Amino acid sequence: MKKNRTISALSGLAMSFALAMPAVAAQLSTDARSAIPKDIQQLIAVDYRAMQNSSAAMDLKNRILPPELKQMEEALKTSGLNANHDVDELAFASFRVSGVDGTRMVGIAQGEFDVPTIKANWLKKKVKYTKVRTNRVYPMGTSGMSVTFVNPTTMIFGSEEAVKSALDARDGVTSSLLNNNSMMESMQAVDTAAVWSVLDQEGTQFMMHSVLGQASQVTDYDTVKKRFLGSRYMMDFSNGVKFNLNVQTPDAFTAGTMASLLNAAALYKKMSGTDAEKQAIGNTTVKSDADNLEVNFSASDSQFVSLLQSPLFQAVVH
């Protein structure tokens, strides 16, 4: 389904940005948060400038970045912006729209944008804009995507429909992420990391299904999957690679059942997986703490590169 492909694409983006990133925060401003519709399925934020400064990260990104986000990134480059120079943080949000099947995806870029010069360049090239109330929305080359600036530090881009939805949220026509209390609270626990993500209930169900693989076919998983409340993860790269996933459930029984399922899946993969997968599983701990399921992974940069080349990782991000 479309919404599942979107979640996989967003996860692939965050993981592909990971290698060699320093531990600096990828935080979203109030302006950026207000331009994200309330009903989000997943939000990922990354430090874009750090990625651009690492040749290894760029090589890795080019190899595994999903087609949906390659298109968005290419459109960003051909729209007249110097992404390498102008963009500091980059976020992608998949969100639902009432009456629309699946999800839409919008990109939010933060930085210092010379908006008058950019618009003058578009005018010189006779690029025609459309208006959403007082907002000018410009086409991003021949990509079929659109871009608009809500101020000199915040840019919205994506499909025309996704950009309009973001502007509706930004202008108060519809509710924004600022009105989503559960997601805002979840963000507070992770948004000081270089890479972080928050997922709602449905996004969490799909993510856990992908992580469990064949183990998700057992009866216990069908029983507990509907009891996921949401999840969040963060990554740190100051000394190797550290990944922390926290899944919220309503009670200790659900968290403990999921911990048992994940440990069973890890044992199966440790017996049948590649050497890189076995190494990764050996560096992973799974436990329940009250009503939370916690997964922690720690590895050196070289071990992480080996994992990214494995079939297990490819199955999760695509």
mmCIF file of C-alpha atoms in Angstrom, residues 48-49 52 73 76-77 81-88:
data_model
loop_
_atom_site.group_PDB
_atom_site.id
_atom_site.type_symbol
_atom_site.label_atom_id
_atom_site.label_comp_id
_atom_site.label_asym_id
_atom_site.label_seq_id
_atom_site.Cartn_x
_atom_site.Cartn_y
_atom_site.Cartn_z
ATOM 1 C CA TYR A 48 21.550 17.932 6.402
ATOM 2 C CA ARG A 49 24.737 19.988 6.600
ATOM 3 C CA GLN A 52 26.910 17.003 3.030
ATOM 4 C CA GLU A 73 16.052 15.810 -3.425
ATOM 5 C CA LEU A 76 15.323 20.635 -4.509
ATOM 6 C CA LYS A 77 18.617 20.928 -6.382
ATOM 7 C CA LEU A 81 18.550 26.629 -4.556
ATOM 8 C CA ASN A 82 22.067 25.774 -3.462
ATOM 9 C CA ALA A 83 21.050 22.932 -1.154
ATOM 10 C CA ASN A 84 24.660 22.270 -0.061
ATOM 11 C CA HIS A 85 25.018 25.878 1.078
ATOM 12 C CA ASP A 86 21.535 26.955 2.144
ATOM 13 C CA VAL A 87 20.000 23.975 3.970
ATOM 14 C CA ASP A 88 20.858 23.214 7.603
#
